[in-house]
Short mmCIF file of N, CA and C in Angstrom, two decimals:
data_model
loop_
_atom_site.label_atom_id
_atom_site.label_comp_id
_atom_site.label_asym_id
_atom_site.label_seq_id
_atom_site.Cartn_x
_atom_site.Cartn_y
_atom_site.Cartn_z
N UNK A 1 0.83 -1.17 0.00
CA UNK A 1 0.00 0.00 0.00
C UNK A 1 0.89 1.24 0.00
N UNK A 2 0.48 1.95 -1.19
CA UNK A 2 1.43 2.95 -0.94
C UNK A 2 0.92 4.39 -0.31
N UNK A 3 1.63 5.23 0.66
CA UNK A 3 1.35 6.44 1.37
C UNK A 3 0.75 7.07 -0.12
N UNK A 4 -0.39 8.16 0.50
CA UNK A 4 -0.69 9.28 -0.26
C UNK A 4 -0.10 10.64 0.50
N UNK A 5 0.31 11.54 -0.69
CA UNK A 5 0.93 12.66 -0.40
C UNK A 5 0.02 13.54 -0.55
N UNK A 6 0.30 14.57 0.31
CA UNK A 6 -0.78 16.16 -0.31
C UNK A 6 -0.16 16.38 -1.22
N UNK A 7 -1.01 17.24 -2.00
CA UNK A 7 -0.55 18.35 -3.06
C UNK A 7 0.01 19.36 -2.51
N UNK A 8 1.10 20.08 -2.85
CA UNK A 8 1.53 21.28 -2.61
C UNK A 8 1.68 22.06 -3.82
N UNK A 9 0.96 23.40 -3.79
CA UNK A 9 1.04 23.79 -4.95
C UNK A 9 2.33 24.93 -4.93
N UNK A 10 3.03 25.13 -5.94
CA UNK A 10 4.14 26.43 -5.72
C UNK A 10 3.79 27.38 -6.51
N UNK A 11 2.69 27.70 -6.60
CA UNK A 11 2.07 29.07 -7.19
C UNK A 11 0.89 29.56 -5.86
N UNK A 12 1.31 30.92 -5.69
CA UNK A 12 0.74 31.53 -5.08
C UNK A 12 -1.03 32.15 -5.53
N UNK A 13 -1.94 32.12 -4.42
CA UNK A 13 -2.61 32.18 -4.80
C UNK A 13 -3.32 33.60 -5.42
N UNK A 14 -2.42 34.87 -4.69
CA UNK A 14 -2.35 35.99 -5.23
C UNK A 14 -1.26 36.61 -5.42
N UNK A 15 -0.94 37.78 -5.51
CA UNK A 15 0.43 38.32 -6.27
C UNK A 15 0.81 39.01 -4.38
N UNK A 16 1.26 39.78 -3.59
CA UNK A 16 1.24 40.07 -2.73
C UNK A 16 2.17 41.40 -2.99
N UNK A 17 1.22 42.57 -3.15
CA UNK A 17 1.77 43.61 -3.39
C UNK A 17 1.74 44.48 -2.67
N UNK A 18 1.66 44.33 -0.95
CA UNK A 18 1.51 45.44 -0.09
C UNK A 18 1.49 44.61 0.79
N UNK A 19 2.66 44.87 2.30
CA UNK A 19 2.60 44.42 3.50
C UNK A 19 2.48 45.30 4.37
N UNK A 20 2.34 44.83 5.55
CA UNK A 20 2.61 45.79 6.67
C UNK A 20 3.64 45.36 7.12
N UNK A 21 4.58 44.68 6.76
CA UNK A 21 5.95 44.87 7.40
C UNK A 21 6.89 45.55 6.95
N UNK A 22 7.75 46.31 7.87
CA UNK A 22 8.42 47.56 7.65
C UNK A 22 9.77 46.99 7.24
N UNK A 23 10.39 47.14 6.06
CA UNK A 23 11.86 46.76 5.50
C UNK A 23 13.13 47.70 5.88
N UNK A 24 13.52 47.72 7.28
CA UNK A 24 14.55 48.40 7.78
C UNK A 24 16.01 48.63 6.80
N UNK A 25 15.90 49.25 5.94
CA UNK A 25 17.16 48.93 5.13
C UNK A 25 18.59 49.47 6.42
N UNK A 26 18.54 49.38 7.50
CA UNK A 26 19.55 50.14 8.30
C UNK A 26 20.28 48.74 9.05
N UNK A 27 19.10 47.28 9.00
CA UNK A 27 19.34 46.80 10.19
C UNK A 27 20.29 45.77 8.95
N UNK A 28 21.15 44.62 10.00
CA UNK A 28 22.07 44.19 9.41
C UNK A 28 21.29 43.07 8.72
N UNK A 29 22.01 42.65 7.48
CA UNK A 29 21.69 41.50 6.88
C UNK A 29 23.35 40.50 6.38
N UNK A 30 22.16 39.25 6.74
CA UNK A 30 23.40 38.06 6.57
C UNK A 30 23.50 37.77 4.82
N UNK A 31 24.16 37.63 4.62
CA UNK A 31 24.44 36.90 3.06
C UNK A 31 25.56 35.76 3.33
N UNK A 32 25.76 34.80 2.81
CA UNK A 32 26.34 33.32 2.49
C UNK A 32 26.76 33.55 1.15
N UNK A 33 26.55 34.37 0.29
CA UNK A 33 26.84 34.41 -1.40
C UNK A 33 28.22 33.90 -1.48
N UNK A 34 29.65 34.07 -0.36
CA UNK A 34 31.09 33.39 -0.49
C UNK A 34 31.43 32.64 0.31
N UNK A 35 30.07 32.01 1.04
CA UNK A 35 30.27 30.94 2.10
C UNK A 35 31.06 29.85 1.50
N UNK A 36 32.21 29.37 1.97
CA UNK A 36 32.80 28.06 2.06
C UNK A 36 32.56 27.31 2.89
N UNK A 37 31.80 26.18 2.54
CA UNK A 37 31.47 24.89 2.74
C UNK A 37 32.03 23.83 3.43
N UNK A 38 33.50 24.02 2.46
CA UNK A 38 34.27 22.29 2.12
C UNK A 38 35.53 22.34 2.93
N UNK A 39 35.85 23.51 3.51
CA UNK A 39 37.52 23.41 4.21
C UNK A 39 37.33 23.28 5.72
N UNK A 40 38.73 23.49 6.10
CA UNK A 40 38.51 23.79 7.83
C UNK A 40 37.47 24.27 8.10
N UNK A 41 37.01 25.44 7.96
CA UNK A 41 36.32 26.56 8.05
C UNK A 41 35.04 26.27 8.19
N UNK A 42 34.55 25.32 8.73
CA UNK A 42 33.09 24.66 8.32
C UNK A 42 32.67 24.01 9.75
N UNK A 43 31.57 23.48 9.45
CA UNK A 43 30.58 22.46 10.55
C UNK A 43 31.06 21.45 9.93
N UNK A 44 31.73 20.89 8.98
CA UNK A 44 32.16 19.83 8.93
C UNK A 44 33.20 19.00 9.28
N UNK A 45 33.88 19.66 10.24
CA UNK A 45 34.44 19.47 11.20
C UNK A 45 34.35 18.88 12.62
N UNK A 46 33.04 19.21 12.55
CA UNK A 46 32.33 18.83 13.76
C UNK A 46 32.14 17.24 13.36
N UNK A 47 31.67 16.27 13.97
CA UNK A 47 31.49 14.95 13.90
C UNK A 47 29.82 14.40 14.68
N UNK A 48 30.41 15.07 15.57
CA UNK A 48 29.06 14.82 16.60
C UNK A 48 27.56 15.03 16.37
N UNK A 49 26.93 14.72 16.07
CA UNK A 49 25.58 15.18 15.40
C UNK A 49 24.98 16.28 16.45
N UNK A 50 25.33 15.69 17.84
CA UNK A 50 24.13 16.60 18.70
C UNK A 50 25.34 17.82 18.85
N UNK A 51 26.13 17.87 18.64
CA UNK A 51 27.18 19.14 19.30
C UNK A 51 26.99 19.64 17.80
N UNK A 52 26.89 19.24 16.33
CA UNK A 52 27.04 20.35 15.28
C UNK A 52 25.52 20.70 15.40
N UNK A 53 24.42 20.18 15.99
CA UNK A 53 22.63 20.50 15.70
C UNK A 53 22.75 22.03 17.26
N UNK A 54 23.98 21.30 17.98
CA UNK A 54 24.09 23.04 18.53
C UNK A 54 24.40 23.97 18.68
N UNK A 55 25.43 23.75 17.14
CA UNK A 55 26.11 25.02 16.79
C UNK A 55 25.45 25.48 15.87
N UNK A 56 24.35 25.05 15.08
CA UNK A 56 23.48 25.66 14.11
C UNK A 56 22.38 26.37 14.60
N UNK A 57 22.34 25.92 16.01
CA UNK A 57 21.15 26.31 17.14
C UNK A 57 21.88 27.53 17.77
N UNK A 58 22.75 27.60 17.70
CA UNK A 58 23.38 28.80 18.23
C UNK A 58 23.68 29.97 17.08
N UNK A 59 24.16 29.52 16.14
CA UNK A 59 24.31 30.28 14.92
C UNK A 59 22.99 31.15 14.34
N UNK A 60 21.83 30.45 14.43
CA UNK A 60 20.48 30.49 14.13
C UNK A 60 19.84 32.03 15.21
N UNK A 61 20.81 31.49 15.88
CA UNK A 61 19.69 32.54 17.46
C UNK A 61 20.81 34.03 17.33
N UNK A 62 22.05 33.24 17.69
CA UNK A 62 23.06 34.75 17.12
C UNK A 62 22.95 35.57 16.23
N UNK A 63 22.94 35.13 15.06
CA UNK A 63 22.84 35.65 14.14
C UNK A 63 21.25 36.72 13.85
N UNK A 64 20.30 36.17 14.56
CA UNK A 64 19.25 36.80 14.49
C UNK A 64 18.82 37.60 15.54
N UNK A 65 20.18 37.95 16.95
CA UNK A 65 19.87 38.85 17.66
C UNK A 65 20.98 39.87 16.58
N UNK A 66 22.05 39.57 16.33
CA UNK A 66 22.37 40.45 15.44
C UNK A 66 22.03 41.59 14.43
N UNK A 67 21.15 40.51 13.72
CA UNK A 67 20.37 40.89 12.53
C UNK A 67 19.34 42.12 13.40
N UNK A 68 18.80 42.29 14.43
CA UNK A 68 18.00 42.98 14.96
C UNK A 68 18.24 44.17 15.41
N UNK A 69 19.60 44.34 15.25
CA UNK A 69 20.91 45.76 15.54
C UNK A 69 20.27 46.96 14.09
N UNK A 70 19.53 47.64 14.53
CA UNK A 70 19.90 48.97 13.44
C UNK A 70 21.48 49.69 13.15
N UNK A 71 21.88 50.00 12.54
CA UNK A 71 23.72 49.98 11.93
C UNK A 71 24.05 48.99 13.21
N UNK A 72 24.42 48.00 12.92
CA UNK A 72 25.20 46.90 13.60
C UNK A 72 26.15 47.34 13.51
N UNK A 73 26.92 47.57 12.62
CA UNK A 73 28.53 48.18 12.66
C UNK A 73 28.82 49.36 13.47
N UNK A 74 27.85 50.10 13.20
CA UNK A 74 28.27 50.92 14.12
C UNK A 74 28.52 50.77 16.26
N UNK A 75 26.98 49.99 15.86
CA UNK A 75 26.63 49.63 17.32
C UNK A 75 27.89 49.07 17.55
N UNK A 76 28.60 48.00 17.25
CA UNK A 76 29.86 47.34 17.82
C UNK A 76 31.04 48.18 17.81
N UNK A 77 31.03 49.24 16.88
CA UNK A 77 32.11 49.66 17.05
C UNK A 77 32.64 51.07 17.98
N UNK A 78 31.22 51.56 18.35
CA UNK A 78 30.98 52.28 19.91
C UNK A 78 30.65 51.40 21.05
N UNK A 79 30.36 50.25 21.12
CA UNK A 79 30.11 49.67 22.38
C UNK A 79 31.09 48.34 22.40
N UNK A 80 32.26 48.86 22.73
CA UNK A 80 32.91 48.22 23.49
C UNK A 80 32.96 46.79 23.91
N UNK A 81 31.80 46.96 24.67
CA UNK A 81 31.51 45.93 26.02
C UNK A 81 30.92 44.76 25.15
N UNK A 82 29.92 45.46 24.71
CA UNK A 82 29.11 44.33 23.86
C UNK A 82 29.75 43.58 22.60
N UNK A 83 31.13 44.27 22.30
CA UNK A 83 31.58 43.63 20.90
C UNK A 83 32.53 42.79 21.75
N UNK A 84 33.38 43.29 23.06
CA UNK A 84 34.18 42.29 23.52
C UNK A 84 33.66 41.18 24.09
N UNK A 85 32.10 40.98 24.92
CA UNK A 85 31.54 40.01 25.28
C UNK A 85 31.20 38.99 24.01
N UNK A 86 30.91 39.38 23.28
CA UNK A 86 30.58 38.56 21.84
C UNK A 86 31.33 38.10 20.92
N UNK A 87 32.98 38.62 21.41
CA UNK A 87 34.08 38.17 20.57
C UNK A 87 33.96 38.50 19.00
N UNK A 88 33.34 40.17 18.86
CA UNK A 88 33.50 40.75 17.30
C UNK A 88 34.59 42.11 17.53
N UNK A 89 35.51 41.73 16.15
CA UNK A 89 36.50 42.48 16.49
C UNK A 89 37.28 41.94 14.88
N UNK A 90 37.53 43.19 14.42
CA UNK A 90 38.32 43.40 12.62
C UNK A 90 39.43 42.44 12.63
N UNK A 91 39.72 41.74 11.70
CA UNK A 91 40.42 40.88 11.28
C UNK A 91 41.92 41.71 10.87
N UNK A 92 43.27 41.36 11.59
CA UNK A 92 44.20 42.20 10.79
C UNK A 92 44.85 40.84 10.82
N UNK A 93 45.02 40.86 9.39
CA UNK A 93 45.85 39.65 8.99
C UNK A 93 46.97 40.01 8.62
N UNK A 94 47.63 41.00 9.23
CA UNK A 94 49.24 40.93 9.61
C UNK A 94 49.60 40.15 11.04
N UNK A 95 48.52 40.16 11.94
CA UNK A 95 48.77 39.41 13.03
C UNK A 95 49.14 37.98 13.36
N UNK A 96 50.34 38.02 13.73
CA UNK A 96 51.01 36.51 13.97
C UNK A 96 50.63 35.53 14.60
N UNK A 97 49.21 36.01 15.16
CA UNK A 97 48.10 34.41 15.73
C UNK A 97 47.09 33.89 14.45
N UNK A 98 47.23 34.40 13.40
CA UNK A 98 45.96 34.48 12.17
C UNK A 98 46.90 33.18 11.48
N UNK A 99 46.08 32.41 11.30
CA UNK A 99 46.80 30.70 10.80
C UNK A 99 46.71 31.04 9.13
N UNK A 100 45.95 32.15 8.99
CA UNK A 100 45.29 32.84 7.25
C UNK A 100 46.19 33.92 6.42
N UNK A 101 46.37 34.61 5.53
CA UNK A 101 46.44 35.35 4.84
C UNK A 101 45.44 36.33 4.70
N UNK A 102 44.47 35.96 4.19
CA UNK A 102 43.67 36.46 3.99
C UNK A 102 42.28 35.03 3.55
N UNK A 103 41.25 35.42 3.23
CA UNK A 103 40.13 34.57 2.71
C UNK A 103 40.78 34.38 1.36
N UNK A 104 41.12 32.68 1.59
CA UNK A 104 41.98 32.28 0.02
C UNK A 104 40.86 31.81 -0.88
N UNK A 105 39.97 32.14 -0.24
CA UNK A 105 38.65 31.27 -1.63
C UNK A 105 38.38 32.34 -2.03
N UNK A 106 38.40 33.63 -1.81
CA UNK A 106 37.60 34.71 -2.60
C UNK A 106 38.65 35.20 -3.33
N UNK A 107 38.09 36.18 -4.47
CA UNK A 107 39.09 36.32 -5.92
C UNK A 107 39.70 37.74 -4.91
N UNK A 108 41.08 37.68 -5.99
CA UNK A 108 42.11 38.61 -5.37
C UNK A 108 41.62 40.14 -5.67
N UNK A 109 40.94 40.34 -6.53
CA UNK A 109 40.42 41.65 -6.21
C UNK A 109 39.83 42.39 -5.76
N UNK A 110 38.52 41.25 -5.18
CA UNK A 110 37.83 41.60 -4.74
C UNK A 110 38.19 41.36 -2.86
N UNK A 111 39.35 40.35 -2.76
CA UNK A 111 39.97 40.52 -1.42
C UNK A 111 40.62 41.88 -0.75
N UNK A 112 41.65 42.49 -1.81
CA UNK A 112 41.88 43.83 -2.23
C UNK A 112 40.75 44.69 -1.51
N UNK A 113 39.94 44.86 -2.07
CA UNK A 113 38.92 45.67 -1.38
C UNK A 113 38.33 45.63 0.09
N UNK A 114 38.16 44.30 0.23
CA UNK A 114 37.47 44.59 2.07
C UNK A 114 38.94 43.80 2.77
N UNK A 115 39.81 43.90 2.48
CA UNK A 115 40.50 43.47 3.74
C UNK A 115 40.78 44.50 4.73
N UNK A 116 40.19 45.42 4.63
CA UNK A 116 40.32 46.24 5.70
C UNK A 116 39.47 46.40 6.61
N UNK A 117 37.97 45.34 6.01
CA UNK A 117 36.67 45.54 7.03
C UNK A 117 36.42 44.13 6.77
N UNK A 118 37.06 43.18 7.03
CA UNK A 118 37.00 41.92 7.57
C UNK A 118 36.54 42.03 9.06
N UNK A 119 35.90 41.11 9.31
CA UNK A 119 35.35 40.89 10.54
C UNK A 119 35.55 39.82 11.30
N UNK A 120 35.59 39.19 12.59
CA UNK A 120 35.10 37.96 13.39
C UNK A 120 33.96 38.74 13.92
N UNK A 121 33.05 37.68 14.36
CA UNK A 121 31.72 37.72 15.09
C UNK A 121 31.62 36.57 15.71
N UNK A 122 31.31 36.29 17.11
CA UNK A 122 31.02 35.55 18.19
C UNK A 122 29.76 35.00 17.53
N UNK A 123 29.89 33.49 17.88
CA UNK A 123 28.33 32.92 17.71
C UNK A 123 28.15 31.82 19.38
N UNK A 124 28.73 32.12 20.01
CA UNK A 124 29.13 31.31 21.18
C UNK A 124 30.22 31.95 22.45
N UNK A 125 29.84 31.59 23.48
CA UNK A 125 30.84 31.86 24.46
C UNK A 125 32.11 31.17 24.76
N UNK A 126 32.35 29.93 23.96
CA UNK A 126 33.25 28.92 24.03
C UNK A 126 34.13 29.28 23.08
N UNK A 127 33.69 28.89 21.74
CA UNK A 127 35.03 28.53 20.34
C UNK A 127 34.08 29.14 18.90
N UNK A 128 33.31 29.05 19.13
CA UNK A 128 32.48 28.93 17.28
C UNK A 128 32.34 30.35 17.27
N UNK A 129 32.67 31.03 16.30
CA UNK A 129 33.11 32.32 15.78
C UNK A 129 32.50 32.11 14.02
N UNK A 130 32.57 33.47 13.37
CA UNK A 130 32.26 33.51 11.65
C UNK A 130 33.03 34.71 11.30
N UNK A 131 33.25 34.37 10.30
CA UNK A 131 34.69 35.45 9.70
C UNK A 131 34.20 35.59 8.66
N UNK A 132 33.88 37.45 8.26
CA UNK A 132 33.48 37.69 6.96
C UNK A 132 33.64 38.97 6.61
N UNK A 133 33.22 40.02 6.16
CA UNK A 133 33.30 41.05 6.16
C UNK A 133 31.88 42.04 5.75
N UNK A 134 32.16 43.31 5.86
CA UNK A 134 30.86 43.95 5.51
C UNK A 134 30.89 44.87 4.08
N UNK A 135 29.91 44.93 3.85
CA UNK A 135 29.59 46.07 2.47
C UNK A 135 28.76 46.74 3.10
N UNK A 136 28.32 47.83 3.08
CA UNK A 136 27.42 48.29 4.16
C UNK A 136 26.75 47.70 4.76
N UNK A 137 25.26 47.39 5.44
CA UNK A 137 24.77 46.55 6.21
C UNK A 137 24.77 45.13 6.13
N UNK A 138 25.18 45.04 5.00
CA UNK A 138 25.63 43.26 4.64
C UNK A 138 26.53 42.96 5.19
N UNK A 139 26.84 41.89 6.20
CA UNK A 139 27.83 41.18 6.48
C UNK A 139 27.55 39.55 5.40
N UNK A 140 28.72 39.09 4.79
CA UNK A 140 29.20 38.33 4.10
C UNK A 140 29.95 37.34 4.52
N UNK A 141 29.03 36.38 4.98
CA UNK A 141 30.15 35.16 6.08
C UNK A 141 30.65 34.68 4.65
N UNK A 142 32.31 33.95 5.55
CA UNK A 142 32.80 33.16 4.33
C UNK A 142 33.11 32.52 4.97
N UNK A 143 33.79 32.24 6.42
CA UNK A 143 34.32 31.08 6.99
C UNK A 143 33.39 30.70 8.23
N UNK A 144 32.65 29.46 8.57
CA UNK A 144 32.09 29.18 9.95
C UNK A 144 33.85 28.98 10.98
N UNK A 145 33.77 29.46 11.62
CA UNK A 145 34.71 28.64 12.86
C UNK A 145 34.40 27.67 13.73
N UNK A 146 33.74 27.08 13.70
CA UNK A 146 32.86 26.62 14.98
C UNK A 146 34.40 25.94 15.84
N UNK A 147 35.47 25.26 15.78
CA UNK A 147 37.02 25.36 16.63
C UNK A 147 37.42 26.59 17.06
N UNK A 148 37.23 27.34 16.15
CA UNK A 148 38.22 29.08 17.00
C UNK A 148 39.74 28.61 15.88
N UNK A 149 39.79 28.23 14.74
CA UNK A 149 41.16 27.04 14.25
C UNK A 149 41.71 28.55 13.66
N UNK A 150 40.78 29.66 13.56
CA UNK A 150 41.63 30.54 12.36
C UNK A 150 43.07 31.38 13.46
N UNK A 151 42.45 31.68 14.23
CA UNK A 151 43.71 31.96 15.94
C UNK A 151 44.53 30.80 16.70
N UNK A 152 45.73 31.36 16.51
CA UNK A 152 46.83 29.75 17.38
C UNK A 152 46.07 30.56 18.47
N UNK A 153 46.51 29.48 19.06
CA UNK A 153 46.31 29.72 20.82
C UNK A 153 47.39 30.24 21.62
#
């Protein structure tokens, strides 16, 4: 006997041309567009099923108190307290704890341009960190940390 499925249809049933929700163009937004996947730099690193389901659970919740910051950049970069509790703080990859160069998956010209507003951002109080940079309110993850592997110890 075989299961019956619903129908799901992927056409909407009207066009939706007016909300009441307000589109903050100020507050931060995530993009993945140069996320790497496949290296260190990943949840695939992780092994454990229930320890990587709680770094996505953490990533998930961080990222969306973040996202709730009107100029996020700015906010971190007057408050102190709150960027050092959260472990966000500019990437200078002249520094002799940085295991990196720079982000070797993204093209050299366009590295050229934001290596000067590279970022880390805390997703945890322990180790799991995201390294990316901003274009104005876009932050652009490219590396997950969930080790802390991009800093020797």
């Amino acid at each position: 006997m075989s299961k019956k499925h619903p129908k799901v249809s992927y056409r909407p049933n009207a066009i939706i041309e007016k909300t009441d929700i307000e589109d903050r163009q100020t507050n931060l937004v995530i993009s993945y567009k140069y996320l790497i996947t496949s290296n260190k730099y990943s949840l695939d690193s992780i092994k454990d099923t229930k320890i990587k389901l709680q770094f996505y659970n953490d990533l998930i919740t961080k990222l969306n108190e973040y996202c709730s910051f009107e100029n996020f950049k700015e906010h971190i970069s007057s408050n102190r307290r709150y960027a050092k509790n959260n472990h966000i703080h500019p990437i200078d990859w002249n520094d002799n704890r940085i295991r990196e160069r720079n982000f070797t998956s993204l093209d050299g010209k366009l590295m050229e341009q934001i290596k000067d507003d590279c970022w880390q951002l805390g997703i945890n109080n322990t180790t799991f960190r995201i390294h990316g940079f901003f274009i104005e309110n876009v932050f652009y993850v490219v590396w997950l940390d969930p080790l802390h592997m991009l800093y020797a110890s």
